[in-house]
Amino acid sequence: MRDRFRRVLIVVEGVYSMDGDIADLPALIQVRRRHGALLMVDEAHSIGVIGATGGGVGEYFGVDRGDVDLWMGTLSKSLASCGGYLAGSGALVDYLRYTLPGFIYSAGLTPPNTAAALTALRVMRAEPDRLTRLRQRSAEFLRLAREAGVNTGTSAGTPVIPCIVGDSLRCVHLANTLFERGISVNPILYPAVEERLSRLRFFITGEHTSEQIERTVQLLADELDTLVPQQLVEVQ
Ligand SMILES: Cc1ncc(COP(=O)(O)O)c(C=O)c1O
């Protein structure tokens, strides 16, 4: 199969944005090696989230960063700004600088956005308890949700925690009902996920309190109870 293609690029997310599981990066690096492929990691949901100092999936697994051809991330999530980054070998970065349409016809990062992201990074390094709290709160939400019978899919203790409902209309209805009770959660529908895997996607932050988490899971469980059971997807 591999010999049918001149180049192969494997693209993965560090933490999966819809399911909250973590890519098995060491295994993917082996696949890259074995098949002479290129590997790209989107760290949108892993930078500032996993890894001892929030350094992302590379730090989480302690892999040689040079074993990934292209690191990509956004500044718009844990880094509280707007814009993004690409990192790779000097040759690759030069190539991208002169060929990516986005670099040819659009402006770069603004100074305020750059300063905001840099400050977020510095705060993260200076105040590691923020990451500890984020992990504790995420684990707390996941545990309570599972105990309440919520289908959290393959979420692996990251701050991305789905509640798989399996029906777009019900998802939107649930999201609206929770919003009226002061809880902001987005419904994720087809084509972001398969229709049968439509879900609410909860994002936990280190600023959420235990009380907020308990109340949210309780309200979610109460609302799910009002749905007809066979219309919920079975726990995977
Ligand atoms: C997996 C993933 N990659 C990249 C992005 C891009 O983020 P932005 O356009 O805010 O830089 C997002 C945003 O939702 C994302 O979820």
mmCIF file of N, CA and C in Angstrom, residues 4-140:
data_model
loop_
_atom_site.group_PDB
_atom_site.id
_atom_site.type_symbol
_atom_site.label_atom_id
_atom_site.label_comp_id
_atom_site.label_asym_id
_atom_site.label_seq_id
_atom_site.Cartn_x
_atom_site.Cartn_y
_atom_site.Cartn_z
ATOM 1 N N ARG A 4 2.348 2.801 -3.137
ATOM 2 C CA ARG A 4 1.476 3.446 -4.125
ATOM 3 C C ARG A 4 1.549 4.971 -4.021
ATOM 4 N N PHE A 5 2.186 5.456 -2.947
ATOM 5 C CA PHE A 5 2.243 6.906 -2.740
ATOM 6 C C PHE A 5 3.693 7.359 -2.576
ATOM 7 N N ARG A 6 4.007 8.512 -3.195
ATOM 8 C CA ARG A 6 5.373 9.028 -3.074
ATOM 9 C C ARG A 6 5.604 9.522 -1.643
ATOM 10 N N ARG A 7 4.649 10.294 -1.141
ATOM 11 C CA ARG A 7 4.768 10.797 0.234
ATOM 12 C C ARG A 7 3.503 10.493 1.012
ATOM 13 N N VAL A 8 3.680 10.235 2.297
ATOM 14 C CA VAL A 8 2.525 9.998 3.173
ATOM 15 C C VAL A 8 2.679 10.899 4.396
ATOM 16 N N LEU A 9 1.620 11.624 4.715
ATOM 17 C CA LEU A 9 1.623 12.492 5.887
ATOM 18 C C LEU A 9 0.579 11.982 6.870
ATOM 19 N N ILE A 10 1.045 11.644 8.067
ATOM 20 C CA ILE A 10 0.117 11.201 9.129
ATOM 21 C C ILE A 10 -0.205 12.443 9.967
ATOM 22 N N VAL A 11 -1.483 12.755 10.091
ATOM 23 C CA VAL A 11 -1.875 13.947 10.866
ATOM 24 C C VAL A 11 -2.718 13.501 12.049
ATOM 25 N N VAL A 12 -2.287 13.876 13.254
ATOM 26 C CA VAL A 12 -3.034 13.501 14.457
ATOM 27 C C VAL A 12 -3.176 14.711 15.366
ATOM 28 N N GLU A 13 -4.080 14.582 16.324
ATOM 29 C CA GLU A 13 -4.189 15.606 17.359
ATOM 30 C C GLU A 13 -3.509 15.076 18.618
ATOM 31 N N GLY A 14 -2.878 15.963 19.385
ATOM 32 C CA GLY A 14 -2.246 15.558 20.651
ATOM 33 C C GLY A 14 -3.318 15.043 21.600
ATOM 34 N N VAL A 15 -4.281 15.919 21.910
ATOM 35 C CA VAL A 15 -5.502 15.528 22.621
ATOM 36 C C VAL A 15 -6.626 15.701 21.608
ATOM 37 N N TYR A 16 -7.418 14.662 21.431
ATOM 38 C CA TYR A 16 -8.471 14.741 20.419
ATOM 39 C C TYR A 16 -9.590 15.680 20.853
ATOM 40 N N SER A 17 -9.888 16.616 19.944
ATOM 41 C CA SER A 17 -10.781 17.725 20.274
ATOM 42 C C SER A 17 -12.224 17.296 20.490
ATOM 43 N N MET A 18 -12.620 16.176 19.912
ATOM 44 C CA MET A 18 -14.015 15.750 20.062
ATOM 45 C C MET A 18 -14.171 14.685 21.145
ATOM 46 N N ASP A 19 -13.123 13.897 21.379
ATOM 47 C CA ASP A 19 -13.254 12.772 22.316
ATOM 48 C C ASP A 19 -12.448 12.924 23.605
ATOM 49 N N GLY A 20 -11.421 13.772 23.573
ATOM 50 C CA GLY A 20 -10.641 13.973 24.798
ATOM 51 C C GLY A 20 -9.673 12.850 25.113
ATOM 52 N N ASP A 21 -9.385 11.983 24.110
ATOM 53 C CA ASP A 21 -8.360 10.957 24.353
ATOM 54 C C ASP A 21 -7.006 11.475 23.839
ATOM 55 N N ILE A 22 -5.952 10.734 24.142
ATOM 56 C CA ILE A 22 -4.597 11.201 23.852
ATOM 57 C C ILE A 22 -3.980 10.312 22.783
ATOM 58 N N ALA A 23 -3.412 10.931 21.734
ATOM 59 C CA ALA A 23 -2.795 10.143 20.652
ATOM 60 C C ALA A 23 -1.616 9.349 21.217
ATOM 61 N N ASP A 24 -1.468 8.106 20.751
ATOM 62 C CA ASP A 24 -0.352 7.273 21.189
ATOM 63 C C ASP A 24 0.875 7.671 20.360
ATOM 64 N N LEU A 25 1.511 8.767 20.766
ATOM 65 C CA LEU A 25 2.585 9.341 19.961
ATOM 66 C C LEU A 25 3.782 8.400 19.765
ATOM 67 N N PRO A 26 4.256 7.696 20.805
ATOM 68 C CA PRO A 26 5.389 6.780 20.575
ATOM 69 C C PRO A 26 5.072 5.749 19.494
ATOM 70 N N ALA A 27 3.840 5.215 19.494
ATOM 71 C CA ALA A 27 3.472 4.220 18.475
ATOM 72 C C ALA A 27 3.434 4.864 17.097
ATOM 73 N N LEU A 28 2.939 6.086 17.019
ATOM 74 C CA LEU A 28 2.854 6.776 15.727
ATOM 75 C C LEU A 28 4.249 7.102 15.187
ATOM 76 N N ILE A 29 5.176 7.395 16.098
ATOM 77 C CA ILE A 29 6.557 7.667 15.664
ATOM 78 C C ILE A 29 7.167 6.399 15.066
ATOM 79 N N GLN A 30 6.818 5.260 15.645
ATOM 80 C CA GLN A 30 7.308 3.989 15.071
ATOM 81 C C GLN A 30 6.725 3.754 13.682
ATOM 82 N N VAL A 31 5.433 4.060 13.530
ATOM 83 C CA VAL A 31 4.780 3.891 12.219
ATOM 84 C C VAL A 31 5.467 4.812 11.204
ATOM 85 N N ARG A 32 5.733 6.050 11.630
ATOM 86 C CA ARG A 32 6.422 7.020 10.761
ATOM 87 C C ARG A 32 7.749 6.441 10.264
ATOM 88 N N ARG A 33 8.500 5.863 11.207
ATOM 89 C CA ARG A 33 9.813 5.321 10.885
ATOM 90 C C ARG A 33 9.699 4.120 9.941
ATOM 91 N N ARG A 34 8.807 3.216 10.326
ATOM 92 C CA ARG A 34 8.669 1.968 9.582
ATOM 93 C C ARG A 34 8.247 2.212 8.142
ATOM 94 N N HIS A 35 7.418 3.233 7.947
ATOM 95 C CA HIS A 35 6.862 3.448 6.609
ATOM 96 C C HIS A 35 7.436 4.668 5.899
ATOM 97 N N GLY A 36 8.456 5.285 6.458
ATOM 98 C CA GLY A 36 9.044 6.456 5.811
ATOM 99 C C GLY A 36 8.009 7.540 5.563
ATOM 100 N N ALA A 37 7.156 7.771 6.558
ATOM 101 C CA ALA A 37 6.088 8.768 6.408
ATOM 102 C C ALA A 37 6.479 10.063 7.131
ATOM 103 N N LEU A 38 5.691 11.098 6.918
ATOM 104 C CA LEU A 38 5.852 12.345 7.663
ATOM 105 C C LEU A 38 4.767 12.367 8.742
ATOM 106 N N LEU A 39 5.088 12.991 9.878
ATOM 107 C CA LEU A 39 4.128 13.021 10.996
ATOM 108 C C LEU A 39 3.879 14.460 11.426
ATOM 109 N N MET A 40 2.600 14.802 11.536
ATOM 110 C CA MET A 40 2.223 16.155 11.982
ATOM 111 C C MET A 40 1.289 16.033 13.189
ATOM 112 N N VAL A 41 1.543 16.840 14.206
ATOM 113 C CA VAL A 41 0.706 16.798 15.412
ATOM 114 C C VAL A 41 0.056 18.156 15.630
ATOM 115 N N ASP A 42 -1.263 18.151 15.734
ATOM 116 C CA ASP A 42 -2.021 19.366 16.044
ATOM 117 C C ASP A 42 -2.193 19.410 17.566
ATOM 118 N N GLU A 43 -1.564 20.410 18.169
ATOM 119 C CA GLU A 43 -1.562 20.500 19.642
ATOM 120 C C GLU A 43 -2.628 21.456 20.175
ATOM 121 N N ALA A 44 -3.650 21.758 19.344
ATOM 122 C CA ALA A 44 -4.661 22.744 19.762
ATOM 123 C C ALA A 44 -5.198 22.452 21.169
ATOM 124 N N HIS A 45 -5.446 21.172 21.446
ATOM 125 C CA HIS A 45 -6.047 20.844 22.743
ATOM 126 C C HIS A 45 -5.061 20.199 23.706
ATOM 127 N N SER A 46 -3.782 20.132 23.320
ATOM 128 C CA SER A 46 -2.825 19.494 24.227
ATOM 129 C C SER A 46 -1.789 20.477 24.774
ATOM 130 N N ILE A 47 -1.488 21.548 24.023
ATOM 131 C CA ILE A 47 -0.494 22.499 24.540
ATOM 132 C C ILE A 47 -1.134 23.262 25.720
ATOM 133 N N GLY A 48 -0.388 23.408 26.778
ATOM 134 C CA GLY A 48 -0.939 24.090 27.955
ATOM 135 C C GLY A 48 -1.919 23.214 28.725
ATOM 136 N N VAL A 49 -1.960 21.927 28.382
ATOM 137 C CA VAL A 49 -2.934 21.032 29.015
ATOM 138 C C VAL A 49 -2.247 19.780 29.569
ATOM 139 N N ILE A 50 -1.560 19.019 28.682
ATOM 140 C CA ILE A 50 -0.887 17.807 29.172
ATOM 141 C C ILE A 50 0.630 18.008 29.131
ATOM 142 N N GLY A 51 1.349 17.074 29.752
ATOM 143 C CA GLY A 51 2.794 17.246 29.932
ATOM 144 C C GLY A 51 3.030 17.913 31.277
ATOM 145 N N ALA A 52 4.128 17.531 31.935
ATOM 146 C CA ALA A 52 4.381 17.999 33.307
ATOM 147 C C ALA A 52 4.286 19.515 33.422
ATOM 148 N N THR A 53 4.815 20.256 32.442
ATOM 149 C CA THR A 53 4.763 21.725 32.530
ATOM 150 C C THR A 53 3.838 22.319 31.467
ATOM 151 N N GLY A 54 2.917 21.501 30.976
ATOM 152 C CA GLY A 54 1.962 21.998 29.972
ATOM 153 C C GLY A 54 2.557 22.049 28.575
ATOM 154 N N GLY A 55 3.679 21.340 28.380
ATOM 155 C CA GLY A 55 4.375 21.376 27.090
ATOM 156 C C GLY A 55 3.723 20.541 25.998
ATOM 157 N N GLY A 56 2.599 19.912 26.289
ATOM 158 C CA GLY A 56 1.866 19.179 25.252
ATOM 159 C C GLY A 56 2.210 17.705 25.189
ATOM 160 N N VAL A 57 1.772 17.084 24.082
ATOM 161 C CA VAL A 57 1.854 15.623 23.996
ATOM 162 C C VAL A 57 3.305 15.140 23.873
ATOM 163 N N GLY A 58 4.193 15.974 23.317
ATOM 164 C CA GLY A 58 5.612 15.614 23.228
ATOM 165 C C GLY A 58 6.216 15.473 24.617
ATOM 166 N N GLU A 59 5.874 16.429 25.477
ATOM 167 C CA GLU A 59 6.379 16.372 26.856
ATOM 168 C C GLU A 59 5.705 15.233 27.625
ATOM 169 N N TYR A 60 4.422 15.030 27.375
ATOM 170 C CA TYR A 60 3.648 13.983 28.066
ATOM 171 C C TYR A 60 4.311 12.620 27.884
ATOM 172 N N PHE A 61 4.751 12.323 26.632
ATOM 173 C CA PHE A 61 5.362 11.017 26.369
ATOM 174 C C PHE A 61 6.886 11.061 26.440
ATOM 175 N N GLY A 62 7.451 12.267 26.577
ATOM 176 C CA GLY A 62 8.909 12.397 26.627
ATOM 177 C C GLY A 62 9.593 11.945 25.346
ATOM 178 N N VAL A 63 8.976 12.195 24.197
ATOM 179 C CA VAL A 63 9.581 11.767 22.933
ATOM 180 C C VAL A 63 10.560 12.830 22.438
ATOM 181 N N ASP A 64 11.447 12.417 21.540
ATOM 182 C CA ASP A 64 12.351 13.355 20.887
ATOM 183 C C ASP A 64 11.508 14.194 19.929
ATOM 184 N N ARG A 65 11.472 15.502 20.146
ATOM 185 C CA ARG A 65 10.587 16.364 19.336
ATOM 186 C C ARG A 65 10.943 16.320 17.853
ATOM 187 N N GLY A 66 12.220 15.955 17.564
ATOM 188 C CA GLY A 66 12.659 15.845 16.177
ATOM 189 C C GLY A 66 12.043 14.654 15.453
ATOM 190 N N ASP A 67 11.394 13.747 16.192
ATOM 191 C CA ASP A 67 10.738 12.601 15.570
ATOM 192 C C ASP A 67 9.362 12.945 15.008
ATOM 193 N N VAL A 68 8.940 14.184 15.223
ATOM 194 C CA VAL A 68 7.687 14.673 14.613
ATOM 195 C C VAL A 68 8.098 15.742 13.607
ATOM 196 N N ASP A 69 7.595 15.630 12.372
ATOM 197 C CA ASP A 69 8.044 16.566 11.333
ATOM 198 C C ASP A 69 7.450 17.955 11.510
ATOM 199 N N LEU A 70 6.183 17.978 11.922
ATOM 200 C CA LEU A 70 5.526 19.278 12.000
ATOM 201 C C LEU A 70 4.653 19.362 13.250
ATOM 202 N N TRP A 71 4.994 20.316 14.098
ATOM 203 C CA TRP A 71 4.174 20.597 15.275
ATOM 204 C C TRP A 71 3.307 21.802 14.928
ATOM 205 N N MET A 72 2.047 21.713 15.277
ATOM 206 C CA MET A 72 1.142 22.818 14.990
ATOM 207 C C MET A 72 0.283 23.091 16.201
ATOM 208 N N GLY A 73 -0.024 24.336 16.436
ATOM 209 C CA GLY A 73 -0.917 24.630 17.554
ATOM 210 C C GLY A 73 -1.601 25.957 17.359
ATOM 211 N N THR A 74 -2.608 26.200 18.173
ATOM 212 C CA THR A 74 -3.286 27.489 18.143
ATOM 213 C C THR A 74 -2.965 28.242 19.427
ATOM 214 N N LEU A 75 -3.014 29.556 19.347
ATOM 215 C CA LEU A 75 -2.832 30.365 20.551
ATOM 216 C C LEU A 75 -4.189 30.688 21.179
ATOM 217 N N SER A 76 -5.267 30.170 20.541
ATOM 218 C CA SER A 76 -6.609 30.646 20.915
ATOM 219 C C SER A 76 -7.276 29.831 22.027
ATOM 220 N N LYS A 77 -6.600 28.821 22.535
ATOM 221 C CA LYS A 77 -7.257 28.032 23.591
ATOM 222 C C LYS A 77 -6.533 28.277 24.915
ATOM 223 N N SER A 78 -5.656 27.356 25.346
ATOM 224 C CA SER A 78 -5.046 27.569 26.666
ATOM 225 C C SER A 78 -4.140 28.809 26.684
ATOM 226 N N LEU A 79 -3.710 29.288 25.523
ATOM 227 C CA LEU A 79 -2.798 30.437 25.525
ATOM 228 C C LEU A 79 -3.534 31.781 25.399
ATOM 229 N N ALA A 80 -4.860 31.727 25.468
ATOM 230 C CA ALA A 80 -5.684 32.923 25.679
ATOM 231 C C ALA A 80 -5.438 34.051 24.681
ATOM 232 N N SER A 81 -5.188 33.705 23.413
ATOM 233 C CA SER A 81 -4.907 34.765 22.449
ATOM 234 C C SER A 81 -5.561 34.393 21.120
ATOM 235 N N CYS A 82 -4.928 34.738 20.031
ATOM 236 C CA CYS A 82 -5.460 34.417 18.708
ATOM 237 C C CYS A 82 -4.276 34.258 17.762
ATOM 238 N N GLY A 83 -4.362 33.304 16.858
ATOM 239 C CA GLY A 83 -3.243 33.027 15.952
ATOM 240 C C GLY A 83 -2.763 31.615 16.197
ATOM 241 N N GLY A 84 -1.665 31.252 15.571
ATOM 242 C CA GLY A 84 -1.190 29.889 15.751
ATOM 243 C C GLY A 84 0.290 29.778 15.448
ATOM 244 N N TYR A 85 0.798 28.564 15.481
ATOM 245 C CA TYR A 85 2.218 28.366 15.193
ATOM 246 C C TYR A 85 2.437 27.047 14.470
ATOM 247 N N LEU A 86 3.528 27.000 13.735
ATOM 248 C CA LEU A 86 4.006 25.767 13.117
ATOM 249 C C LEU A 86 5.466 25.648 13.512
ATOM 250 N N ALA A 87 5.923 24.456 13.837
ATOM 251 C CA ALA A 87 7.333 24.285 14.178
ATOM 252 C C ALA A 87 7.849 22.994 13.557
ATOM 253 N N GLY A 88 9.041 23.049 13.024
ATOM 254 C CA GLY A 88 9.647 21.874 12.412
ATOM 255 C C GLY A 88 11.104 22.179 12.118
ATOM 256 N N SER A 89 11.705 21.407 11.231
ATOM 257 C CA SER A 89 13.110 21.644 10.900
ATOM 258 C C SER A 89 13.239 22.987 10.180
ATOM 259 N N GLY A 90 14.440 23.561 10.210
ATOM 260 C CA GLY A 90 14.674 24.844 9.544
ATOM 261 C C GLY A 90 14.277 24.783 8.069
ATOM 262 N N ALA A 91 14.642 23.678 7.420
ATOM 263 C CA ALA A 91 14.361 23.557 5.982
ATOM 264 C C ALA A 91 12.854 23.541 5.735
ATOM 265 N N LEU A 92 12.137 22.792 6.571
ATOM 266 C CA LEU A 92 10.681 22.690 6.380
ATOM 267 C C LEU A 92 10.008 24.041 6.641
ATOM 268 N N VAL A 93 10.445 24.715 7.696
ATOM 269 C CA VAL A 93 9.842 26.010 8.034
ATOM 270 C C VAL A 93 10.108 27.013 6.910
ATOM 271 N N ASP A 94 11.312 27.002 6.343
ATOM 272 C CA ASP A 94 11.610 27.891 5.204
ATOM 273 C C ASP A 94 10.685 27.587 4.039
ATOM 274 N N TYR A 95 10.539 26.287 3.768
ATOM 275 C CA TYR A 95 9.679 25.870 2.653
ATOM 276 C C TYR A 95 8.252 26.385 2.865
ATOM 277 N N LEU A 96 7.740 26.200 4.082
ATOM 278 C CA LEU A 96 6.360 26.614 4.368
ATOM 279 C C LEU A 96 6.226 28.142 4.304
ATOM 280 N N ARG A 97 7.255 28.823 4.775
ATOM 281 C CA ARG A 97 7.202 30.288 4.795
ATOM 282 C C ARG A 97 7.005 30.851 3.388
ATOM 283 N N TYR A 98 7.608 30.176 2.411
ATOM 284 C CA TYR A 98 7.533 30.703 1.045
ATOM 285 C C TYR A 98 6.428 30.073 0.209
ATOM 286 N N THR A 99 5.717 29.097 0.752
ATOM 287 C CA THR A 99 4.710 28.438 -0.087
ATOM 288 C C THR A 99 3.294 28.480 0.489
ATOM 289 N N LEU A 100 3.133 28.664 1.806
ATOM 290 C CA LEU A 100 1.778 28.647 2.355
ATOM 291 C C LEU A 100 1.044 29.934 1.991
ATOM 292 N N PRO A 101 -0.152 29.824 1.378
ATOM 293 C CA PRO A 101 -0.892 31.022 0.975
ATOM 294 C C PRO A 101 -1.125 31.973 2.152
ATOM 295 N N GLY A 102 -1.374 31.410 3.330
ATOM 296 C CA GLY A 102 -1.648 32.241 4.506
ATOM 297 C C GLY A 102 -0.516 33.189 4.836
ATOM 298 N N PHE A 103 0.716 32.782 4.538
ATOM 299 C CA PHE A 103 1.854 33.650 4.853
ATOM 300 C C PHE A 103 2.101 34.672 3.756
ATOM 301 N N ILE A 104 1.641 34.363 2.553
ATOM 302 C CA ILE A 104 1.935 35.256 1.442
ATOM 303 C C ILE A 104 0.986 36.446 1.417
ATOM 304 N N TYR A 105 -0.291 36.195 1.742
ATOM 305 C CA TYR A 105 -1.273 37.276 1.567
ATOM 306 C C TYR A 105 -1.894 37.798 2.850
ATOM 307 N N SER A 106 -1.452 37.328 4.000
ATOM 308 C CA SER A 106 -2.092 37.874 5.203
ATOM 309 C C SER A 106 -1.053 38.375 6.196
ATOM 310 N N ALA A 107 -1.522 39.219 7.104
ATOM 311 C CA ALA A 107 -0.622 39.820 8.099
ATOM 312 C C ALA A 107 -0.242 38.781 9.151
ATOM 313 N N GLY A 108 0.849 39.029 9.839
ATOM 314 C CA GLY A 108 1.281 38.116 10.899
ATOM 315 C C GLY A 108 0.529 38.397 12.193
ATOM 316 N N LEU A 109 1.008 37.782 13.264
ATOM 317 C CA LEU A 109 0.391 37.991 14.575
ATOM 318 C C LEU A 109 0.511 39.458 14.966
ATOM 319 N N THR A 110 -0.528 39.978 15.615
ATOM 320 C CA THR A 110 -0.426 41.360 16.096
ATOM 321 C C THR A 110 0.421 41.373 17.374
ATOM 322 N N PRO A 111 1.073 42.500 17.678
ATOM 323 C CA PRO A 111 1.847 42.571 18.930
ATOM 324 C C PRO A 111 1.002 42.262 20.176
ATOM 325 N N PRO A 112 -0.253 42.794 20.291
ATOM 326 C CA PRO A 112 -1.030 42.448 21.505
ATOM 327 C C PRO A 112 -1.312 40.954 21.622
ATOM 328 N N ASN A 113 -1.636 40.302 20.480
ATOM 329 C CA ASN A 113 -1.886 38.855 20.541
ATOM 330 C C ASN A 113 -0.627 38.088 20.922
ATOM 331 N N THR A 114 0.496 38.540 20.382
ATOM 332 C CA THR A 114 1.768 37.878 20.699
ATOM 333 C C THR A 114 2.072 38.035 22.187
ATOM 334 N N ALA A 115 1.891 39.260 22.691
ATOM 335 C CA ALA A 115 2.188 39.523 24.108
ATOM 336 C C ALA A 115 1.255 38.714 25.008
ATOM 337 N N ALA A 116 -0.021 38.592 24.599
ATOM 338 C CA ALA A 116 -0.981 37.844 25.425
ATOM 339 C C ALA A 116 -0.571 36.366 25.508
ATOM 340 N N ALA A 117 -0.196 35.784 24.369
ATOM 341 C CA ALA A 117 0.180 34.365 24.355
ATOM 342 C C ALA A 117 1.467 34.140 25.153
ATOM 343 N N LEU A 118 2.412 35.049 24.981
ATOM 344 C CA LEU A 118 3.687 34.933 25.703
ATOM 345 C C LEU A 118 3.456 35.033 27.213
ATOM 346 N N THR A 119 2.584 35.946 27.585
ATOM 347 C CA THR A 119 2.283 36.107 29.013
ATOM 348 C C THR A 119 1.602 34.850 29.551
ATOM 349 N N ALA A 120 0.682 34.291 28.756
ATOM 350 C CA ALA A 120 0.004 33.057 29.199
ATOM 351 C C ALA A 120 1.032 31.957 29.431
ATOM 352 N N LEU A 121 1.997 31.838 28.515
ATOM 353 C CA LEU A 121 3.044 30.817 28.672
ATOM 354 C C LEU A 121 3.849 31.066 29.952
ATOM 355 N N ARG A 122 4.176 32.333 30.184
ATOM 356 C CA ARG A 122 4.985 32.656 31.375
ATOM 357 C C ARG A 122 4.209 32.376 32.658
ATOM 358 N N VAL A 123 2.920 32.709 32.647
ATOM 359 C CA VAL A 123 2.087 32.460 33.838
ATOM 360 C C VAL A 123 2.013 30.948 34.084
ATOM 361 N N MET A 124 1.847 30.200 32.988
ATOM 362 C CA MET A 124 1.746 28.731 33.121
ATOM 363 C C MET A 124 3.019 28.154 33.744
ATOM 364 N N ARG A 125 4.163 28.655 33.315
ATOM 365 C CA ARG A 125 5.431 28.155 33.860
ATOM 366 C C ARG A 125 5.637 28.593 35.309
ATOM 367 N N ALA A 126 5.200 29.838 35.608
ATOM 368 C CA ALA A 126 5.438 30.391 36.948
ATOM 369 C C ALA A 126 4.447 29.853 37.977
ATOM 370 N N GLU A 127 3.270 29.413 37.520
ATOM 371 C CA GLU A 127 2.224 28.984 38.458
ATOM 372 C C GLU A 127 1.739 27.574 38.085
ATOM 373 N N PRO A 128 2.587 26.570 38.349
ATOM 374 C CA PRO A 128 2.236 25.204 37.919
ATOM 375 C C PRO A 128 0.982 24.653 38.587
ATOM 376 N N ASP A 129 0.573 25.282 39.714
ATOM 377 C CA ASP A 129 -0.633 24.786 40.377
ATOM 378 C C ASP A 129 -1.869 24.943 39.487
ATOM 379 N N ARG A 130 -1.789 25.834 38.496
ATOM 380 C CA ARG A 130 -2.915 25.973 37.560
ATOM 381 C C ARG A 130 -3.140 24.667 36.800
ATOM 382 N N LEU A 131 -2.030 24.048 36.383
ATOM 383 C CA LEU A 131 -2.137 22.781 35.642
ATOM 384 C C LEU A 131 -2.631 21.661 36.558
ATOM 385 N N THR A 132 -2.123 21.675 37.794
ATOM 386 C CA THR A 132 -2.559 20.661 38.763
ATOM 387 C C THR A 132 -4.062 20.756 38.959
ATOM 388 N N ARG A 133 -4.526 22.006 39.137
ATOM 389 C CA ARG A 133 -5.965 22.216 39.361
ATOM 390 C C ARG A 133 -6.773 21.778 38.145
ATOM 391 N N LEU A 134 -6.262 22.105 36.953
ATOM 392 C CA LEU A 134 -6.957 21.717 35.721
ATOM 393 C C LEU A 134 -7.139 20.201 35.666
ATOM 394 N N ARG A 135 -6.063 19.487 36.021
ATOM 395 C CA ARG A 135 -6.129 18.011 35.976
ATOM 396 C C ARG A 135 -7.098 17.470 37.018
ATOM 397 N N GLN A 136 -7.037 18.071 38.215
ATOM 398 C CA GLN A 136 -7.942 17.605 39.277
ATOM 399 C C GLN A 136 -9.400 17.818 38.878
ATOM 400 N N ARG A 137 -9.683 19.003 38.368
ATOM 401 C CA ARG A 137 -11.077 19.331 37.998
ATOM 402 C C ARG A 137 -11.559 18.446 36.851
ATOM 403 N N SER A 138 -10.661 18.199 35.875
ATOM 404 C CA SER A 138 -11.052 17.357 34.732
ATOM 405 C C SER A 138 -11.360 15.940 35.209
ATOM 406 N N ALA A 139 -10.483 15.421 36.080
ATOM 407 C CA ALA A 139 -10.675 14.058 36.600
ATOM 408 C C ALA A 139 -11.975 13.985 37.402
ATOM 409 N N GLU A 140 -12.245 15.059 38.143
ATOM 410 C CA GLU A 140 -13.450 15.109 38.972
ATOM 411 C C GLU A 140 -14.711 15.063 38.091
#
